[in-house]
């Protein structure tokens, strides 16, 4: 059997890119794999007596994967909220700013976001396709 030339070989960024059918599925599998490795590293921590530490005991691979997925969703929501607020002329609205702060931080910075006002006093007819 003849060894293929380097120019004939296809190169991939990761094993997931090589075995998955779509780039999206490869990215999802990469993220899950990385999350699992991080969770296992945390779970493997123990004290001098071999007992799991509090940090290691509280993390599970499923929990770590869920956290990573939520962080991705927060990042996506930040972008969507920013674009929609700008399109509606509300990007500088203090209520929108509080939502954006919460999303950017990935945790509750402002607890007084809800109820969110549907229309600020300064919103003029014609914004966002409404009259």
PDB file of C-alpha atoms in Angstrom:
ATOM      1  CA  UNK A   1       0.000   0.000   0.000  1.00  0.00           C
ATOM      2  CA  UNK A   2       1.382   3.364  -1.022  1.00  0.00           C
ATOM      3  CA  UNK A   3       1.477   6.176   1.509  1.00  0.00           C
ATOM      4  CA  UNK A   4      -0.548   9.226   0.334  1.00  0.00           C
ATOM      5  CA  UNK A   5       1.301  12.467  -0.374  1.00  0.00           C
ATOM      6  CA  UNK A   6       0.826  15.344   2.068  1.00  0.00           C
ATOM      7  CA  UNK A   7      -0.901  17.310  -0.701  1.00  0.00           C
ATOM      8  CA  UNK A   8      -3.466  14.490  -1.049  1.00  0.00           C
ATOM      9  CA  UNK A   9      -4.374  14.518   2.656  1.00  0.00           C
ATOM     10  CA  UNK A  10      -7.301  16.452   3.936  1.00  0.00           C
ATOM     11  CA  UNK A  11      -6.609  18.389   7.139  1.00  0.00           C
ATOM     12  CA  UNK A  12      -9.125  19.123   9.868  1.00  0.00           C
ATOM     13  CA  UNK A  13      -9.053  21.477  12.838  1.00  0.00           C
ATOM     14  CA  UNK A  14     -10.314  18.721  15.139  1.00  0.00           C
ATOM     15  CA  UNK A  15     -11.374  15.109  15.096  1.00  0.00           C
ATOM     16  CA  UNK A  16     -14.989  16.293  15.268  1.00  0.00           C
ATOM     17  CA  UNK A  17     -14.586  18.210  12.002  1.00  0.00           C
ATOM     18  CA  UNK A  18     -13.375  14.985  10.404  1.00  0.00           C
ATOM     19  CA  UNK A  19     -16.156  12.681  11.599  1.00  0.00           C
ATOM     20  CA  UNK A  20     -19.266  14.868  11.792  1.00  0.00           C
ATOM     21  CA  UNK A  21     -21.452  15.607   8.753  1.00  0.00           C
ATOM     22  CA  UNK A  22     -21.883  19.370   9.256  1.00  0.00           C
ATOM     23  CA  UNK A  23     -19.765  22.171  10.734  1.00  0.00           C
ATOM     24  CA  UNK A  24     -22.585  22.912  13.200  1.00  0.00           C
ATOM     25  CA  UNK A  25     -22.621  19.334  14.498  1.00  0.00           C
ATOM     26  CA  UNK A  26     -18.817  19.343  14.741  1.00  0.00           C
ATOM     27  CA  UNK A  27     -18.921  22.586  16.749  1.00  0.00           C
ATOM     28  CA  UNK A  28     -21.567  21.156  19.064  1.00  0.00           C
ATOM     29  CA  UNK A  29     -19.550  17.988  19.637  1.00  0.00           C
ATOM     30  CA  UNK A  30     -16.357  20.024  20.235  1.00  0.00           C
ATOM     31  CA  UNK A  31     -18.147  22.098  22.857  1.00  0.00           C
ATOM     32  CA  UNK A  32     -19.591  19.012  24.560  1.00  0.00           C
ATOM     33  CA  UNK A  33     -16.199  17.309  24.532  1.00  0.00           C
ATOM     34  CA  UNK A  34     -14.453  20.348  26.013  1.00  0.00           C
ATOM     35  CA  UNK A  35     -17.162  20.678  28.658  1.00  0.00           C
ATOM     36  CA  UNK A  36     -16.833  17.034  29.596  1.00  0.00           C
ATOM     37  CA  UNK A  37     -13.056  17.308  29.924  1.00  0.00           C
ATOM     38  CA  UNK A  38     -13.388  20.415  32.122  1.00  0.00           C
ATOM     39  CA  UNK A  39     -16.040  18.764  34.289  1.00  0.00           C
ATOM     40  CA  UNK A  40     -13.954  15.611  34.681  1.00  0.00           C
ATOM     41  CA  UNK A  41     -10.932  17.686  35.685  1.00  0.00           C
ATOM     42  CA  UNK A  42     -12.977  19.455  38.353  1.00  0.00           C
ATOM     43  CA  UNK A  43     -14.604  16.204  39.513  1.00  0.00           C
ATOM     44  CA  UNK A  44     -11.237  14.496  39.832  1.00  0.00           C
ATOM     45  CA  UNK A  45      -9.991  17.020  42.395  1.00  0.00           C
ATOM     46  CA  UNK A  46      -9.681  15.577  45.871  1.00  0.00           C
ATOM     47  CA  UNK A  47      -8.231  16.541  49.209  1.00  0.00           C
ATOM     48  CA  UNK A  48      -5.193  14.878  50.781  1.00  0.00           C
ATOM     49  CA  UNK A  49      -7.356  12.043  52.127  1.00  0.00           C
ATOM     50  CA  UNK A  50      -8.697  11.151  48.672  1.00  0.00           C
ATOM     51  CA  UNK A  51     -12.138  12.625  49.352  1.00  0.00           C
ATOM     52  CA  UNK A  52     -13.750  14.689  46.564  1.00  0.00           C
ATOM     53  CA  UNK A  53     -13.542  18.410  47.187  1.00  0.00           C
ATOM     54  CA  UNK A  54     -16.674  20.524  47.349  1.00  0.00           C
ATOM     55  CA  UNK A  55     -15.796  21.970  43.940  1.00  0.00           C
ATOM     56  CA  UNK A  56     -15.383  18.533  42.406  1.00  0.00           C
ATOM     57  CA  UNK A  57     -18.488  17.085  44.013  1.00  0.00           C
ATOM     58  CA  UNK A  58     -20.859  19.735  42.707  1.00  0.00           C
ATOM     59  CA  UNK A  59     -19.948  19.548  38.978  1.00  0.00           C
ATOM     60  CA  UNK A  60     -21.239  16.902  36.635  1.00  0.00           C
ATOM     61  CA  UNK A  61     -20.638  16.645  32.881  1.00  0.00           C
ATOM     62  CA  UNK A  62     -24.328  17.273  32.207  1.00  0.00           C
ATOM     63  CA  UNK A  63     -24.273  20.374  34.399  1.00  0.00           C
ATOM     64  CA  UNK A  64     -21.122  21.718  32.737  1.00  0.00           C
ATOM     65  CA  UNK A  65     -22.569  21.144  29.249  1.00  0.00           C
ATOM     66  CA  UNK A  66     -25.766  22.935  30.270  1.00  0.00           C
ATOM     67  CA  UNK A  67     -23.798  25.899  31.580  1.00  0.00           C
ATOM     68  CA  UNK A  68     -21.813  26.160  28.340  1.00  0.00           C
ATOM     69  CA  UNK A  69     -25.013  26.003  26.303  1.00  0.00           C
ATOM     70  CA  UNK A  70     -26.623  28.713  28.434  1.00  0.00           C
ATOM     71  CA  UNK A  71     -23.591  30.962  28.014  1.00  0.00           C
ATOM     72  CA  UNK A  72     -23.837  30.526  24.240  1.00  0.00           C
ATOM     73  CA  UNK A  73     -27.532  31.399  24.348  1.00  0.00           C
ATOM     74  CA  UNK A  74     -26.801  34.490  26.448  1.00  0.00           C
ATOM     75  CA  UNK A  75     -24.251  35.647  23.879  1.00  0.00           C
ATOM     76  CA  UNK A  76     -26.742  35.154  21.069  1.00  0.00           C
ATOM     77  CA  UNK A  77     -29.492  36.940  22.998  1.00  0.00           C
ATOM     78  CA  UNK A  78     -27.151  39.890  23.652  1.00  0.00           C
ATOM     79  CA  UNK A  79     -26.609  40.332  19.917  1.00  0.00           C
ATOM     80  CA  UNK A  80     -30.289  39.944  19.016  1.00  0.00           C
ATOM     81  CA  UNK A  81     -31.524  42.310  21.745  1.00  0.00           C
ATOM     82  CA  UNK A  82     -28.942  44.899  20.714  1.00  0.00           C
ATOM     83  CA  UNK A  83     -29.912  44.738  17.047  1.00  0.00           C
ATOM     84  CA  UNK A  84     -33.651  44.824  17.747  1.00  0.00           C
ATOM     85  CA  UNK A  85     -33.301  47.709  20.194  1.00  0.00           C
ATOM     86  CA  UNK A  86     -31.268  49.670  17.667  1.00  0.00           C
ATOM     87  CA  UNK A  87     -33.798  48.978  14.892  1.00  0.00           C
ATOM     88  CA  UNK A  88     -36.588  50.229  17.175  1.00  0.00           C
ATOM     89  CA  UNK A  89     -34.698  53.358  18.187  1.00  0.00           C
ATOM     90  CA  UNK A  90     -34.433  52.132  21.787  1.00  0.00           C
ATOM     91  CA  UNK A  91     -30.759  51.218  22.047  1.00  0.00           C
ATOM     92  CA  UNK A  92     -30.085  54.065  24.498  1.00  0.00           C
ATOM     93  CA  UNK A  93     -33.267  53.412  26.499  1.00  0.00           C
ATOM     94  CA  UNK A  94     -32.286  52.840  30.166  1.00  0.00           C
ATOM     95  CA  UNK A  95     -34.476  49.721  30.314  1.00  0.00           C
ATOM     96  CA  UNK A  96     -32.652  48.211  27.327  1.00  0.00           C
ATOM     97  CA  UNK A  97     -29.314  49.179  28.855  1.00  0.00           C
ATOM     98  CA  UNK A  98     -30.174  47.187  31.992  1.00  0.00           C
ATOM     99  CA  UNK A  99     -31.066  44.107  29.908  1.00  0.00           C
ATOM    100  CA  UNK A 100     -27.835  44.449  27.932  1.00  0.00           C
ATOM    101  CA  UNK A 101     -25.843  44.788  31.176  1.00  0.00           C
ATOM    102  CA  UNK A 102     -27.399  41.569  32.506  1.00  0.00           C
ATOM    103  CA  UNK A 103     -26.689  39.688  29.282  1.00  0.00           C
ATOM    104  CA  UNK A 104     -23.130  41.008  29.005  1.00  0.00           C
ATOM    105  CA  UNK A 105     -22.351  39.972  32.581  1.00  0.00           C
ATOM    106  CA  UNK A 106     -23.993  36.574  32.209  1.00  0.00           C
ATOM    107  CA  UNK A 107     -25.738  37.056  35.528  1.00  0.00           C
ATOM    108  CA  UNK A 108     -28.251  39.365  37.192  1.00  0.00           C
ATOM    109  CA  UNK A 109     -26.753  42.844  37.521  1.00  0.00           C
ATOM    110  CA  UNK A 110     -30.099  44.649  37.496  1.00  0.00           C
ATOM    111  CA  UNK A 111     -32.995  42.845  39.179  1.00  0.00           C
ATOM    112  CA  UNK A 112     -35.497  45.531  38.177  1.00  0.00           C
ATOM    113  CA  UNK A 113     -35.730  44.760  34.433  1.00  0.00           C
ATOM    114  CA  UNK A 114     -39.247  43.323  34.541  1.00  0.00           C
ATOM    115  CA  UNK A 115     -41.907  44.325  33.843  1.00  0.00           C
ATOM    116  CA  UNK A 116     -40.317  45.707  30.670  1.00  0.00           C
ATOM    117  CA  UNK A 117     -42.167  48.730  29.227  1.00  0.00           C
ATOM    118  CA  UNK A 118     -43.524  47.996  25.765  1.00  0.00           C
ATOM    119  CA  UNK A 119     -43.226  51.590  24.563  1.00  0.00           C
ATOM    120  CA  UNK A 120     -41.174  54.419  26.048  1.00  0.00           C
ATOM    121  CA  UNK A 121     -42.612  57.922  26.114  1.00  0.00           C
ATOM    122  CA  UNK A 122     -40.131  59.204  23.530  1.00  0.00           C
ATOM    123  CA  UNK A 123     -40.826  56.515  20.880  1.00  0.00           C
ATOM    124  CA  UNK A 124     -42.144  58.203  17.772  1.00  0.00           C
ATOM    125  CA  UNK A 125     -44.609  56.680  15.294  1.00  0.00           C
ATOM    126  CA  UNK A 126     -42.948  54.775  12.485  1.00  0.00           C
ATOM    127  CA  UNK A 127     -40.243  52.967  14.487  1.00  0.00           C
ATOM    128  CA  UNK A 128     -40.113  49.200  14.024  1.00  0.00           C
ATOM    129  CA  UNK A 129     -42.798  49.388  11.340  1.00  0.00           C
ATOM    130  CA  UNK A 130     -45.476  50.584  13.780  1.00  0.00           C
ATOM    131  CA  UNK A 131     -47.516  53.750  13.453  1.00  0.00           C
TER     132      UNK A 131
END
